[in-house]
CSV table of C-alpha atoms and ligand atoms in Angstrom, one decimal:
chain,number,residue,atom,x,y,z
A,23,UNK,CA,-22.2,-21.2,24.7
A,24,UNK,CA,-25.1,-18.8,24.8
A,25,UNK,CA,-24.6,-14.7,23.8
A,26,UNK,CA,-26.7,-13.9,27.1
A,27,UNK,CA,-23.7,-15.1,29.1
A,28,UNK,CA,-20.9,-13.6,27.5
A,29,UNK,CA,-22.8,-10.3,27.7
A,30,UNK,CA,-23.4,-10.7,31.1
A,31,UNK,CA,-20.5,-12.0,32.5
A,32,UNK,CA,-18.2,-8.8,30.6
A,33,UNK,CA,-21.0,-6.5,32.2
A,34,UNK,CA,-20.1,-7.6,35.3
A,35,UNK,CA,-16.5,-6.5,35.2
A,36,UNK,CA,-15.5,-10.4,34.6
A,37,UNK,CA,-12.4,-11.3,32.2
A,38,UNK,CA,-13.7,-13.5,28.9
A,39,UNK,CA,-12.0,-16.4,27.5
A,40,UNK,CA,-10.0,-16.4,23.9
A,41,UNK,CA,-13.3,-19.3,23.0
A,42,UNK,CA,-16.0,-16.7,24.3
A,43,UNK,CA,-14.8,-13.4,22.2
A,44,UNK,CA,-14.0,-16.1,19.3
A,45,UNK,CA,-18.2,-16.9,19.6
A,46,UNK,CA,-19.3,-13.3,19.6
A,47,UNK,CA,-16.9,-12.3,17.0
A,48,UNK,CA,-17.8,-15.0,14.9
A,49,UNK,CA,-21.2,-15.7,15.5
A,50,UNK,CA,-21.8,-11.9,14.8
A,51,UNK,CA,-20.1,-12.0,11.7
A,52,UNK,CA,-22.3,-14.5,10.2
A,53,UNK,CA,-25.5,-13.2,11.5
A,54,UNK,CA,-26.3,-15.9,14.1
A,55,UNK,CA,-25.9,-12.8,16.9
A,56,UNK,CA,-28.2,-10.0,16.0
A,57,UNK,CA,-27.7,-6.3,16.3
A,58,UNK,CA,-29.3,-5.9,20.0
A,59,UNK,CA,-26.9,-8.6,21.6
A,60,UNK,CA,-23.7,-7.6,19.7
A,61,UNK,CA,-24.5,-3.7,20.5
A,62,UNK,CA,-24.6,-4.5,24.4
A,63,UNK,CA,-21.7,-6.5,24.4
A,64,UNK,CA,-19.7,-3.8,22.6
A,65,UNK,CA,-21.4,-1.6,25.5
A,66,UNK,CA,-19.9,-4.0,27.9
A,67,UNK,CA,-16.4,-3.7,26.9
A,68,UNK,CA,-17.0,0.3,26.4
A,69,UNK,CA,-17.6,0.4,30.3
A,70,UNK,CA,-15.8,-2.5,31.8
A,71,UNK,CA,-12.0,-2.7,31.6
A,72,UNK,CA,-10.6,-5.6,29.5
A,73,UNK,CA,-6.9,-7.2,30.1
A,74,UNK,CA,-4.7,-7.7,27.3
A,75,UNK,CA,-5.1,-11.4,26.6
A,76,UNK,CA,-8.9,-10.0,25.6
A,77,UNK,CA,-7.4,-7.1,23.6
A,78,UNK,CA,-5.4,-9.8,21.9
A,79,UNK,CA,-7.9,-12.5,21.4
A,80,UNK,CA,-11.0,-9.5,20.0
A,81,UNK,CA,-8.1,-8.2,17.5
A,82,UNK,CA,-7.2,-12.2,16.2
A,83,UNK,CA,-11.3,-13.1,16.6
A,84,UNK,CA,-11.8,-9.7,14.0
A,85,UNK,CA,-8.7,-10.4,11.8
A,86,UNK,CA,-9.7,-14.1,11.3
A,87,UNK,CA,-13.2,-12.8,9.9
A,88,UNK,CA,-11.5,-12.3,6.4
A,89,UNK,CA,-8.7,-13.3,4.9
A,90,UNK,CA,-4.6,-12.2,5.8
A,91,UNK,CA,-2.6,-11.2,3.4
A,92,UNK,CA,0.7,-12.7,2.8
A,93,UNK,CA,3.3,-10.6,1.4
A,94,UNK,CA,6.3,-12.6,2.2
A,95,UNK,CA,6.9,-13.2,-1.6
A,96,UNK,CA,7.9,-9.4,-2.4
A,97,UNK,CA,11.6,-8.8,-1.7
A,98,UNK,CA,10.6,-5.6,-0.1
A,99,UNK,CA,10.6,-4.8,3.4
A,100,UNK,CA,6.5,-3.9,3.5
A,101,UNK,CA,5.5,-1.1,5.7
A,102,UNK,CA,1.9,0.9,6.1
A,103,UNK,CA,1.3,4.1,8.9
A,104,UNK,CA,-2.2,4.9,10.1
A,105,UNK,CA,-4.0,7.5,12.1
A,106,UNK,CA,-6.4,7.7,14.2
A,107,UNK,CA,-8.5,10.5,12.1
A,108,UNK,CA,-8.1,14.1,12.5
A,109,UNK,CA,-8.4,17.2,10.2
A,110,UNK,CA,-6.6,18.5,7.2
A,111,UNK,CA,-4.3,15.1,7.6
A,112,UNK,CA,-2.7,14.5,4.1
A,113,UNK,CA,0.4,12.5,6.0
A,114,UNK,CA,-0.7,9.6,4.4
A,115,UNK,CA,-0.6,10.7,0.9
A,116,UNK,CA,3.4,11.9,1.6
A,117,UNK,CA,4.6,9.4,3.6
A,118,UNK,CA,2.9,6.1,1.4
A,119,UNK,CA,5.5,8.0,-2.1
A,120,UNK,CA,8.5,8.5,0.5
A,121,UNK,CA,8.7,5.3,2.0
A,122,UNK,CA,8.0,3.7,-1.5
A,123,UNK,CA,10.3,5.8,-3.2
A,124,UNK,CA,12.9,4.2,-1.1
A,125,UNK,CA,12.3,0.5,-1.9
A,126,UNK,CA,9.2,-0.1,0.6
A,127,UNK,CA,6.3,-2.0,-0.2
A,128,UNK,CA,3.5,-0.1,1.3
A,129,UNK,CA,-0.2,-1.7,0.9
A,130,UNK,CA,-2.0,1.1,2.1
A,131,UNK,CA,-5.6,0.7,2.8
A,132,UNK,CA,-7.2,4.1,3.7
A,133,UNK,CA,-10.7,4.7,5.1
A,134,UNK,CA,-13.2,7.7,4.0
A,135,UNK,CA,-14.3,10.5,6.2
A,136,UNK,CA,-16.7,11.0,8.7
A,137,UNK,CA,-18.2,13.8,11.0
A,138,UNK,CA,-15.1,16.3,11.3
A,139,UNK,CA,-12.9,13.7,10.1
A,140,UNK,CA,-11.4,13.9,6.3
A,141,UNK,CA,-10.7,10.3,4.7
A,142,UNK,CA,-8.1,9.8,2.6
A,143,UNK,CA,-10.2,8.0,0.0
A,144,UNK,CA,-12.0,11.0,-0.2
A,145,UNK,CA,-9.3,12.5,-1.3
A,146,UNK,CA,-7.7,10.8,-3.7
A,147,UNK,CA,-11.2,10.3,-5.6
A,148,UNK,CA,-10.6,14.5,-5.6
A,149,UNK,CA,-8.7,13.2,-8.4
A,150,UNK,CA,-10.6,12.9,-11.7
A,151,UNK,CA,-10.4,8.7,-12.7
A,152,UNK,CA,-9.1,8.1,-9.6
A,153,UNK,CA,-10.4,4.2,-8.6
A,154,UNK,CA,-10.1,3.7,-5.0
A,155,UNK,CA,-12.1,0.5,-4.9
A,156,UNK,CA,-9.8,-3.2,-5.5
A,157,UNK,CA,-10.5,-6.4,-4.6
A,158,UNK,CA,-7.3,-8.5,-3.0
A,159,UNK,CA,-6.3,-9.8,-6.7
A,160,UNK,CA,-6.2,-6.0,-8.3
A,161,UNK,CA,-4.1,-4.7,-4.7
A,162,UNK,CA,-2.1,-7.2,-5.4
A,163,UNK,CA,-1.2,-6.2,-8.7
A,164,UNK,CA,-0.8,-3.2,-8.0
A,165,UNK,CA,1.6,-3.8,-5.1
A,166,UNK,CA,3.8,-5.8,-7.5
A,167,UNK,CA,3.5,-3.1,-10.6
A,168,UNK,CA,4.5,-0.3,-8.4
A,169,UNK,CA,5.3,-1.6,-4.8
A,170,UNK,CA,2.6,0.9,-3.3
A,171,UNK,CA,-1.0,1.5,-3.5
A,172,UNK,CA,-3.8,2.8,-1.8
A,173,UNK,CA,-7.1,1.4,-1.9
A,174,UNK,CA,-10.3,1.5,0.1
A,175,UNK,CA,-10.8,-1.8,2.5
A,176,UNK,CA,-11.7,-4.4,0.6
A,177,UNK,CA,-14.6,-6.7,1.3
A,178,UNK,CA,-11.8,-9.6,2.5
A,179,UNK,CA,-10.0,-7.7,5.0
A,180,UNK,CA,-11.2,-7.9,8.7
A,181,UNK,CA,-15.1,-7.6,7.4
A,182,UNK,CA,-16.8,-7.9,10.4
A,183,UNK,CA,-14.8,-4.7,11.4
A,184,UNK,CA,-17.4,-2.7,9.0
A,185,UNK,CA,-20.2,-4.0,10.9
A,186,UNK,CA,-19.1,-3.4,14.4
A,187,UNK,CA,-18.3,0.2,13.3
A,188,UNK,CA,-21.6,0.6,11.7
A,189,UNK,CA,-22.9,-0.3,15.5
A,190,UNK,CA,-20.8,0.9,17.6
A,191,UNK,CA,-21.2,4.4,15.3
A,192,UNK,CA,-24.8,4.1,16.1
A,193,UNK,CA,-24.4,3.2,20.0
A,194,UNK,CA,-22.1,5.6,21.3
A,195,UNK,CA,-19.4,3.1,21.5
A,196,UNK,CA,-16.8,4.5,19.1
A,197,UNK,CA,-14.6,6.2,21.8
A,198,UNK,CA,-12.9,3.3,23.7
A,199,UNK,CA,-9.4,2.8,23.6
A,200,UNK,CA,-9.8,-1.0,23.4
A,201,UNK,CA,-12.3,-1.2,20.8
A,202,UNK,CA,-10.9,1.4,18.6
A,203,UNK,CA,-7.7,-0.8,18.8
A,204,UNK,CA,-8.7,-3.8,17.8
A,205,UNK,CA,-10.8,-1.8,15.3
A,206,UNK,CA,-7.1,-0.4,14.0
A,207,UNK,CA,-5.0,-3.3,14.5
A,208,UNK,CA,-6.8,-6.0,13.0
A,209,UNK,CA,-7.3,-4.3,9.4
A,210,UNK,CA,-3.5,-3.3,9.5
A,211,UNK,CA,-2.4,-6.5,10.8
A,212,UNK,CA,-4.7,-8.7,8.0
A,213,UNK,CA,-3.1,-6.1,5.2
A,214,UNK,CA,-0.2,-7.6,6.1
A,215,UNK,CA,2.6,-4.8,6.6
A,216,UNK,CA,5.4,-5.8,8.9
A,217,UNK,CA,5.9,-2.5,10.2
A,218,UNK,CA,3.4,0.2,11.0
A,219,UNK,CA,3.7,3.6,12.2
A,220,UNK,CA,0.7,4.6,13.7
A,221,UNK,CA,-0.1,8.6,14.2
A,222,UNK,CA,-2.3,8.5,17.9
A,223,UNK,CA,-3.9,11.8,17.4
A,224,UNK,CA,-4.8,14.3,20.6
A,225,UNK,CA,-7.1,17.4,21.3
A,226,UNK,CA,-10.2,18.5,20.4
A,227,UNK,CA,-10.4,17.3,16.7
A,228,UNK,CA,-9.4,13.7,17.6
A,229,UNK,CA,-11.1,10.7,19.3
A,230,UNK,CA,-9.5,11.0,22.2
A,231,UNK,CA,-9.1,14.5,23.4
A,232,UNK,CA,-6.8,14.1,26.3
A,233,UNK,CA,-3.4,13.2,26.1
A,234,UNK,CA,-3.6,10.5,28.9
A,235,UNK,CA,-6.4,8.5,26.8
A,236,UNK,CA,-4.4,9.1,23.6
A,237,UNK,CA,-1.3,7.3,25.1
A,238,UNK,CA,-3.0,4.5,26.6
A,239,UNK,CA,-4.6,3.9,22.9
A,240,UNK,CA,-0.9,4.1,21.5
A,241,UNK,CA,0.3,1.5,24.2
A,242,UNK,CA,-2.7,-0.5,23.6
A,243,UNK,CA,-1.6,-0.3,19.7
A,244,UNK,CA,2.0,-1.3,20.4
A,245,UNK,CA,1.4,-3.7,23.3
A,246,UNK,CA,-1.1,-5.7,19.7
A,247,UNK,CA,1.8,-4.9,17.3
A,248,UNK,CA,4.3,-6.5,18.8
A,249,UNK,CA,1.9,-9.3,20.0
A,250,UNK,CA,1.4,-10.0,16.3
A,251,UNK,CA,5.3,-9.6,15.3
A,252,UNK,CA,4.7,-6.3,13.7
A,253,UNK,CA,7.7,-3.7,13.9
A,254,UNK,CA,5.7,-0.9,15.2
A,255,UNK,CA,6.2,2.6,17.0
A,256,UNK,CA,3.2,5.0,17.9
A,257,UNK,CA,3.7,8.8,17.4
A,258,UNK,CA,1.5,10.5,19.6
A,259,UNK,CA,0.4,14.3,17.4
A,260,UNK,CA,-1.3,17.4,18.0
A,261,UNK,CA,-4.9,17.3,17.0
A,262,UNK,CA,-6.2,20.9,18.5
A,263,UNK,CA,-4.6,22.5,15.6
A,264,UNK,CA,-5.6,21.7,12.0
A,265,UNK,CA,-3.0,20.2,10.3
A,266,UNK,CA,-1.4,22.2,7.3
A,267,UNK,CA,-3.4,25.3,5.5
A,268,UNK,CA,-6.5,23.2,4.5
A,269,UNK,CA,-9.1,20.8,4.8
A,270,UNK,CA,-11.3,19.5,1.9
A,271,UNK,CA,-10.3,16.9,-0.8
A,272,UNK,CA,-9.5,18.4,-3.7
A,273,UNK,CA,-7.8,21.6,-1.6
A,274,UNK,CA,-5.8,18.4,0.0
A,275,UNK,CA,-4.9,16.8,-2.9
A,276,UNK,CA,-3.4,20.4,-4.6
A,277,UNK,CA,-1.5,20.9,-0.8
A,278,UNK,CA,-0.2,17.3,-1.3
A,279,UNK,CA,1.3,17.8,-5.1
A,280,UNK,CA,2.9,21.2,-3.1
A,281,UNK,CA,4.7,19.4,-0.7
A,282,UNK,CA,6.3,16.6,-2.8
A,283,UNK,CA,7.3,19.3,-5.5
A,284,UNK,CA,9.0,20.9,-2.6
A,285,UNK,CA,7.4,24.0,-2.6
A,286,UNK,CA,5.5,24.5,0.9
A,287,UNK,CA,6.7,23.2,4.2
A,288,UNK,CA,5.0,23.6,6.9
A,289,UNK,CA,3.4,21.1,9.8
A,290,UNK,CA,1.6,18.8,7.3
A,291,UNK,CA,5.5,18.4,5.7
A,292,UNK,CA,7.1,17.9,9.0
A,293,UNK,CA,4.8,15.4,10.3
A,294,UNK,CA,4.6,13.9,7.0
A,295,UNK,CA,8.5,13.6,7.4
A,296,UNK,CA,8.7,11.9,11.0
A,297,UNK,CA,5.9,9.6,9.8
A,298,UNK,CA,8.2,8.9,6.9
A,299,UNK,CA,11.3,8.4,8.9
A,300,UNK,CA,9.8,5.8,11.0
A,301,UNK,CA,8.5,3.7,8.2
A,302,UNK,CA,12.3,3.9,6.6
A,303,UNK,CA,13.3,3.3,10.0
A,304,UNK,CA,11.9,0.6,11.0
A,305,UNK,CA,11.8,-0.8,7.2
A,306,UNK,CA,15.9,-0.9,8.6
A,307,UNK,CA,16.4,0.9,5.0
A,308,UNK,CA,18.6,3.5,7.7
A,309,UNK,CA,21.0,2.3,10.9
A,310,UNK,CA,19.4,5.1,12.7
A,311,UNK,CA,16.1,7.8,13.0
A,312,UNK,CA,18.5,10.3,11.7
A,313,UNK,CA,19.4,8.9,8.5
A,314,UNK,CA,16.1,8.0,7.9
A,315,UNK,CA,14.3,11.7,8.3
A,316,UNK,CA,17.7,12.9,5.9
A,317,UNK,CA,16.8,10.4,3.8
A,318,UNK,CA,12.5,11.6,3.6
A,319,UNK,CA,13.7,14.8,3.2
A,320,UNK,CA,16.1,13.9,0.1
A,321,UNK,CA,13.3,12.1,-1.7
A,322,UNK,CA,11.1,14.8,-1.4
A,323,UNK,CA,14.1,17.6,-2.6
A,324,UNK,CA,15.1,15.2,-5.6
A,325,UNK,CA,11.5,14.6,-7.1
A,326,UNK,CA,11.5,10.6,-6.5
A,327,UNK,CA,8.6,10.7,-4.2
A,328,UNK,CA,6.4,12.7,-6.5
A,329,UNK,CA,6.9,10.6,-9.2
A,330,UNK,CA,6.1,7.8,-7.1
A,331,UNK,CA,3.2,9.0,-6.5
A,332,UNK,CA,2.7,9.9,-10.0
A,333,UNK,CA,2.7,6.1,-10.9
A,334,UNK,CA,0.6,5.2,-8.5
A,335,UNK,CA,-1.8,8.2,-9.4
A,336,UNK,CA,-1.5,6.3,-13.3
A,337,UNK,CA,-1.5,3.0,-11.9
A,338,UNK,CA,-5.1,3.6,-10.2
A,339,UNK,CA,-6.4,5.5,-13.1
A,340,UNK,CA,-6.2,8.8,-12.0
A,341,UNK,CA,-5.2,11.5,-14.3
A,342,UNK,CA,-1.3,12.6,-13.9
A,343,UNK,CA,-1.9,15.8,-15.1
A,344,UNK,CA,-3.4,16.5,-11.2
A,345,UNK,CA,0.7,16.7,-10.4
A,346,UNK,CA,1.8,19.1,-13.0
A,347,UNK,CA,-0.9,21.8,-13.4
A,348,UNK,CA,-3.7,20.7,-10.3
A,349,UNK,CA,-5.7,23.6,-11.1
A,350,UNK,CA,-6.9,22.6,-14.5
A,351,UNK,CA,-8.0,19.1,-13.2
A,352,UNK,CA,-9.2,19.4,-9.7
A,353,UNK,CA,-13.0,20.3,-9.0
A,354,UNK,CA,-13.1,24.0,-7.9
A,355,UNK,CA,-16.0,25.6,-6.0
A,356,UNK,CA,-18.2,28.8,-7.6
A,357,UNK,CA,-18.0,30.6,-4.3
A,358,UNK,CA,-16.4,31.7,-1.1
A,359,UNK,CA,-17.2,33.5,2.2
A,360,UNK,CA,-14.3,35.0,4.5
A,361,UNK,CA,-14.2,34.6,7.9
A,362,UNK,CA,-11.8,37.9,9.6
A,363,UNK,CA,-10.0,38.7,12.8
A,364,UNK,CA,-12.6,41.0,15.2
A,365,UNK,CA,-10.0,42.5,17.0
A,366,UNK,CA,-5.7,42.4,16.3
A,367,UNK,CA,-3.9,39.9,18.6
A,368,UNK,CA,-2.3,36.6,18.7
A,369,UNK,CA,-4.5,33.5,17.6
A,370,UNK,CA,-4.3,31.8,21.0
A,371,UNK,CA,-5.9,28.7,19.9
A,372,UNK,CA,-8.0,27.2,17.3
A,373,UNK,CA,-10.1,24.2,17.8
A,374,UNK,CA,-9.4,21.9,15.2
A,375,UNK,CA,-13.2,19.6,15.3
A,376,UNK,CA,-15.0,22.8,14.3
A,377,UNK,CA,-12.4,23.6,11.5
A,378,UNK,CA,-13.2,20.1,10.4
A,379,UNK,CA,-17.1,20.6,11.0
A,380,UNK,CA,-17.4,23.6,8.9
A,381,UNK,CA,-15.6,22.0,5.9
A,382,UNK,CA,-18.1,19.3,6.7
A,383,UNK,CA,-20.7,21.8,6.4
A,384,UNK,CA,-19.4,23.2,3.2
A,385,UNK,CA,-19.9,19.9,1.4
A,386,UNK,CA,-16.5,18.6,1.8
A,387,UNK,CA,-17.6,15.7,4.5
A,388,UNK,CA,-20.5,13.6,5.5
A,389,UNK,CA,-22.8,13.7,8.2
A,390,UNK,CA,-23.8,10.5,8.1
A,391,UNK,CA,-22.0,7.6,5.8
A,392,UNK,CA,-24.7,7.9,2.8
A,393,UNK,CA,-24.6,11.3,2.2
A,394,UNK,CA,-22.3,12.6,-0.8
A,395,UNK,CA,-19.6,15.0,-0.7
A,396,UNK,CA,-18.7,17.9,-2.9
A,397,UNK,CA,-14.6,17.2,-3.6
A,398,UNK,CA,-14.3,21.3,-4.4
A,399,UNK,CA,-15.4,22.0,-0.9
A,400,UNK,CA,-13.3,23.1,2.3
A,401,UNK,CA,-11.7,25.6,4.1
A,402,UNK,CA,-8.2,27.2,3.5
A,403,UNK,CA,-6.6,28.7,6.9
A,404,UNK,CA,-4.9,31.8,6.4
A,405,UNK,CA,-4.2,31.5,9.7
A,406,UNK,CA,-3.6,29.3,12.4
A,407,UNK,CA,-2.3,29.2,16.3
A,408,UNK,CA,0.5,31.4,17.7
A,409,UNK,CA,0.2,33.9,14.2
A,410,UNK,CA,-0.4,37.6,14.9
A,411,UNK,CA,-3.5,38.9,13.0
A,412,UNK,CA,-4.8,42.7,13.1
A,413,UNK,CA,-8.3,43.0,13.0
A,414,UNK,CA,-10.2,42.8,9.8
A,415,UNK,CA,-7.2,40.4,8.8
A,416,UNK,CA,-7.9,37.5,6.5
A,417,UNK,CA,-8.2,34.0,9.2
A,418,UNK,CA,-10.2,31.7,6.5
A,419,UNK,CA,-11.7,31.2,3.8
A,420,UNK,CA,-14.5,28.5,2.8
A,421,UNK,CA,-15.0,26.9,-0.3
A,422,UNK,CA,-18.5,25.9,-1.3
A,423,UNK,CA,-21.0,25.3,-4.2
A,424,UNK,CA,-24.2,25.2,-2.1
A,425,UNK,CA,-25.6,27.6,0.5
A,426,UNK,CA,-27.6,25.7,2.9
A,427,UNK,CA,-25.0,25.4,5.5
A,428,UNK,CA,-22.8,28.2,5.2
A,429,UNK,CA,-24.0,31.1,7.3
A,430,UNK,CA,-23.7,28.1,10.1
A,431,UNK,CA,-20.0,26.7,8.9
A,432,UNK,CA,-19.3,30.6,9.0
A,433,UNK,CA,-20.3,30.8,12.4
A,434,UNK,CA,-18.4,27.8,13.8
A,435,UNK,CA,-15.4,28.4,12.2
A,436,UNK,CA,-15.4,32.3,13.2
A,437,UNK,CA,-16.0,30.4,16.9
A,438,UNK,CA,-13.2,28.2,16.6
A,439,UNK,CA,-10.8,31.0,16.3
A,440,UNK,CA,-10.0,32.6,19.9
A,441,UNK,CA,-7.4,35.5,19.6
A,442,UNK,CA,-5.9,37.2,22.3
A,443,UNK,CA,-3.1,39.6,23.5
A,444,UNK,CA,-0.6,37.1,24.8
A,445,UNK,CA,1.6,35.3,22.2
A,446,UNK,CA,1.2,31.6,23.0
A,447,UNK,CA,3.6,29.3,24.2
A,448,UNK,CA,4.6,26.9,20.6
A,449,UNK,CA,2.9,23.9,21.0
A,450,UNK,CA,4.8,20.7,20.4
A,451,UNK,CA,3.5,19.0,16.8
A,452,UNK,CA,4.5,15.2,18.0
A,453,UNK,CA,3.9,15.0,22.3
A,454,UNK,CA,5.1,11.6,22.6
A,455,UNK,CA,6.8,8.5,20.7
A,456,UNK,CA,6.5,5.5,22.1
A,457,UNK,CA,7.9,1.8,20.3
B,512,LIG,N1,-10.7,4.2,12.9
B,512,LIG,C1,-11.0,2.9,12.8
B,512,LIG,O1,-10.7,2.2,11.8
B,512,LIG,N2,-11.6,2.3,13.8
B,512,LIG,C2,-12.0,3.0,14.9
B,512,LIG,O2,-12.6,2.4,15.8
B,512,LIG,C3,-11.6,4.4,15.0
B,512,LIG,C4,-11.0,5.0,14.0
């Protein structure tokens, strides 16, 4: 079997074998295909339209690159959720104490952020001590100490998913329903939940903008869930709006501790909840949807998901202290720049990619993966879609140590803020659920 072929029979519309994706998959993994060849497959599949058998056989070819893990021997239903990427998303950091508060073993591995995008590793490393790095033996522990954890992948888990990112980052081949599946699936499938809930996101701050794409990646997700025996369901979510009053890590982190204390509920608390609900759900901790969205909301109101997540906070070395009093721990920025309403009016819409670019150009994100991030940095919306404003009216405020970028992240966030006299029609937080 030669790469040439496979490349060029897939650029010619045809369908590939299980054996054929296996060689590519493989061969790329250890280095026998190199860069150029992998790339223009990957650009292949980007253009050409691949059946599920080949949606199947990439997301087994890319979990079989590392090892699966087997959690069969925790008498714990085990249950992870994943999104797509957006801005000012914190779900995970609520749902992973909620569903684990409720007898869940969730072995959450989380990514960092990129572009527009905030990472949940990112954020927890807001968190002085915080270690975010394991290897499989350390998860592992962890998972038994405290049934929950959330780690950074490991080096075992789907590994040659890292490299085809790294390429397909650098070849305009990120956006494709397939690949970004099989991207997804495998990692979640080789952490070994048996249920995931995965958050498709939608609009202008997501990977797919449109909300046809975004549901063909959700069926795509389910149609490789169930495939691989997973319980799954696929909520597909807003992503023109940021989500909650913030993006940044540390801001994040301080939003987070809110939520669980019970203080602040607003659309990062309600998503949080359904995402919740569907882990419980499906966990069959419920009989029913209902039950299990009473039963989010109750661990939340008694305290048992906060101090779940205080023990895995402890467990992973970060200091507790970020749950009680948040502003004596996390890292806060020495200056701020305001960003106010023009003219009085409804905001008709915000656009939730350059909300998440001008945290990025605050500090709080990377441009490209080397560069460092400043955990103080972000933005805090004092506003957001459908609110009335009147001009000179606070909208935003962003957080930042260093000036280079700001007069531009003042610009595109003023930009991203379109007010006018008509009071928008409410738009609809989760579009679609599909299982
Ligand atoms: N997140 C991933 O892990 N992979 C993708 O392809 C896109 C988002």
């Amino acid at each position: 079997m030669r790469a040439y072929d496979i490349i060029y029979k897939k650029r010619n519309g045809e369908t590939l074998s299980k054996k054929e994706i296996e060689f590519i998959v493989f061969n790329y993994n250890n280095g026998a295909i190199p860069d150029y060849q992998a790339a223009a497959f990957l650009m292949a599949f980007f253009l050409q339209k691949s059946t599920d058998e080949e949606l199947f056989d990439l997301t087994k070819a890319m979990i079989n690159s590392g090892d699966v893990l087997d959690l069969s021997s925790f008498h714990f239903p085990t249950a992870d959720k994943h999104s797509t990427g957006g801005v000012g998303d914190s779900t995970s950091l609520i749902a992973a104490p909620v569903a684990a508060s409720c007898g869940i073993c969730v072995p959450m591995m989380v990514g960092r952020g990129l572009g527009h995008t905030g990472g949940t590793l990112d954020k927890l490393e807001a968190i002085p001590g915080f270690r975010g790095q394991s290897d499989k033996e350390e998860f592992l522990g962890y998972l038994k100490y405290a049934n929950a954890a959330i780690i950074g992948q490991t080096a075992e888990i789907a590994p040659v998913d890292k490299k085809i990112y790294a390429l397909r980052d650098a070849t305009a081949t990120v956006e494709s329903a397939p690949l970004i599946c099989a991207s997804i699936m495998s990692k979640k499938i080789a952490e070994g939940a048996q249920t995931l809930v995965l958050d498709v996101k939608t609009g202008n701050g997501a990977f797919m903008k449109t909300f046809s794409e975004s549901k063909e990646l959700a069926q795509k997700m389910i149609a490789v869930g169930k495939h691989f025996k997973r319980n799954v369901a696929a909520l597909i979510t807003d992503m023109n709006v940021p989500l909650g009053g913030c993006a940044g890590n540390a801001v994040e982190i301080k939003q987070v501790v809110e939520i669980l204390k019970g203080n602040l509920k607003n659309d990062l608390y309600d998503l949080s909840l359904e995402l919740s609900a569907q882990m419980i759900f499906l966990s069959k901790k419920t009989p029913n949807l209902n039950e299990a969205l009473k039963l989010a909301e109750k661990q939340i109101s008694s305290g048992a998901a906060l101090e779940k997540f205080r023990e895995i906070i402890k467990m992973q070395g970060g200091t507790p202290k970020v749950l009680d009093d948040p502003d004596a721990v996390l890292p806060k920025a020495k200056e701020s720049a305001f960003v106010k309403a023009d003219r009085s009016g409804y905001i008709s819409s915000m656009d939730a990619r350059s909300a998440g670019l001008a945290a990025m150009l605050c500090g709080a994100g990377r441009e490209k993966k080397e560069d460092k991030i400043d955990y103080s940095a972000g933005v805090i919306f004092h506003k957001k879609t459908g609110d009335y404003v009147k001009e000179g009216d606070l909208l935003a405020e962003l957080l930042y140590n260093s000036e280079r970028n700001i007069s531009e992240a003042r610009g595109v966030l003023e930009n991203s803020y379109i007010i006018s006299d008509e009071k928008p029609a409410r738009y609809k937080l989760v579009k679609e659920i599909i299982a």
